[in-house]
């Protein structure tokens, strides 16, 4: 097993995002609106996670 530098909370949030996306991809998902909102919330948490501080934005790459 490879060792990663990713924090546990980031990995857990990504796993929750994957599960939510999978639930939305199912035919006729139950509680579609709640799943969409959860996916959006998780997406925001992933984007703004403290581990992303090294992220280079396209306009700052110059």
Rosetta silent file (secondary structure, phi, psi, omega in degrees, C-alpha in Angstrom):
SEQUENCE: XXXXXXXXXXXXXXXXXXXXXXXXXXXXXXXXXXXXXXXXXXXXXXXXXXXXXXXXXXXXXX
SCORE:     score description
SCORE:     0.000 S_00000001
   1 L     0.000  134.083  179.746    0.000    0.000    0.000 S_00000001
   2 L   -81.856  145.520  176.718    1.312    3.416   -0.937 S_00000001
   3 L   -94.223  133.102  179.290    1.567    6.155    1.655 S_00000001
   4 L  -114.399  164.070  177.753    0.041    9.486    0.647 S_00000001
   5 L   -95.919   11.309 -177.576    0.382   12.980    1.988 S_00000001
   6 L   -82.061  134.925  177.697   -3.373   13.578    1.913 S_00000001
   7 L   -66.837  150.079 -178.395   -5.071   14.398    5.236 S_00000001
   8 H   -58.115  -40.583 -178.182   -7.666   11.909    6.472 S_00000001
   9 H   -66.623  -31.555  176.824  -10.496   14.443    6.406 S_00000001
  10 H   -68.570  -42.740  179.046   -9.754   15.235    2.765 S_00000001
  11 H   -64.333  -41.437  178.774   -9.813   11.552    1.838 S_00000001
  12 H   -65.849  -39.534  178.553  -13.094   11.062    3.734 S_00000001
  13 H   -66.280  -40.433  177.827  -14.669   14.075    2.039 S_00000001
  14 H   -64.618  -39.843  177.886  -13.601   12.778   -1.374 S_00000001
  15 H   -64.008  -40.219  177.319  -15.070    9.351   -0.561 S_00000001
  16 H   -65.383  -38.741  177.911  -18.351   10.987    0.475 S_00000001
  17 H   -62.159  -46.094  179.456  -18.336   13.016   -2.761 S_00000001
  18 H   -60.956  -42.589  179.714  -17.810    9.835   -4.806 S_00000001
  19 H   -65.378  -41.140  179.560  -20.647    8.050   -2.980 S_00000001
  20 H   -66.821  -42.195  178.138  -23.001   11.000   -3.446 S_00000001
  21 H   -62.445  -41.179  177.326  -22.129   11.281   -7.129 S_00000001
  22 H   -62.450  -39.965  178.022  -22.762    7.560   -7.523 S_00000001
  23 H   -65.231  -36.984  177.738  -26.147    7.893   -5.855 S_00000001
  24 H   -70.199  -30.325 -178.158  -27.038   10.728   -8.235 S_00000001
  25 H   -76.015  -16.279  179.662  -25.931    8.669  -11.231 S_00000001
  26 L   -66.776  150.031  177.121  -28.353    5.869  -10.356 S_00000001
  27 L   -64.414  131.592  179.664  -31.574    5.743  -12.329 S_00000001
  28 L    50.306   64.612 -178.858  -34.293    7.737  -10.560 S_00000001
  29 L   -63.917  147.647  178.243  -32.303    8.648   -7.455 S_00000001
  30 L   -79.813  136.171  179.395  -34.180    9.061   -4.244 S_00000001
  31 L    54.284   57.999 -176.580  -34.307   12.617   -2.885 S_00000001
  32 H   -52.747  -45.379 -177.432  -32.585   14.113   -5.918 S_00000001
  33 H   -63.315  -43.542  179.487  -32.518   17.657   -4.518 S_00000001
  34 H   -64.072  -38.272  178.290  -30.870   16.631   -1.245 S_00000001
  35 H   -66.686  -40.972  177.609  -28.206   14.681   -3.146 S_00000001
  36 H   -62.778  -42.590  179.104  -27.484   17.663   -5.415 S_00000001
  37 H   -65.107  -40.961  178.731  -27.145   19.952   -2.410 S_00000001
  38 H   -64.232  -41.601  178.966  -24.852   17.478   -0.655 S_00000001
  39 H   -62.446  -40.890  177.899  -22.696   17.162   -3.762 S_00000001
  40 H   -63.778  -46.489  178.613  -22.405   20.934   -3.966 S_00000001
  41 H   -59.096  -46.282 -179.829  -21.482   21.210   -0.274 S_00000001
  42 H   -65.569  -36.746  177.962  -18.855   18.489   -0.588 S_00000001
  43 H   -62.013  -42.188  178.544  -17.471   20.102   -3.753 S_00000001
  44 H   -64.796  -43.184  179.200  -17.014   23.389   -1.893 S_00000001
  45 H   -62.246  -39.749  178.391  -15.329   21.623    1.005 S_00000001
  46 H   -66.695  -43.741 -177.932  -12.935   19.875   -1.371 S_00000001
  47 H   -63.476  -42.245 -174.921  -12.128   23.066   -3.269 S_00000001
  48 L   -96.360   11.865 -179.884  -11.443   25.133   -0.146 S_00000001
  49 L   -61.101  144.183 -177.439   -9.712   22.420    1.884 S_00000001
  50 H   -60.330  -25.476  178.737   -6.584   23.630    3.649 S_00000001
  51 H   -69.778  -15.645  179.725   -4.509   20.998    1.820 S_00000001
  52 H   -85.915    9.690 -177.935   -5.263   22.878   -1.399 S_00000001
  53 H   -62.523  -18.843  178.899   -3.221   25.874   -0.333 S_00000001
  54 H   -87.704   -0.640 -178.246   -0.574   24.802   -2.831 S_00000001
  55 L   -61.638  132.836  177.560   -3.094   24.991   -5.667 S_00000001
  56 L  -100.782  122.917  179.086   -1.907   27.231   -8.499 S_00000001
  57 L   -84.285  147.690 -175.588   -4.665   29.259  -10.083 S_00000001
  58 H   -54.900  -38.971 -176.994   -4.456   29.839  -13.845 S_00000001
  59 H   -79.799  -12.038  178.972   -4.171   33.612  -13.532 S_00000001
  60 H  -102.179    4.271 -176.667   -1.429   33.408  -10.890 S_00000001
  61 L   -80.190   -3.853 -176.609    0.759   30.984  -12.856 S_00000001
  62 L   -81.839    0.000    0.000    2.517   33.786  -14.694 S_00000001
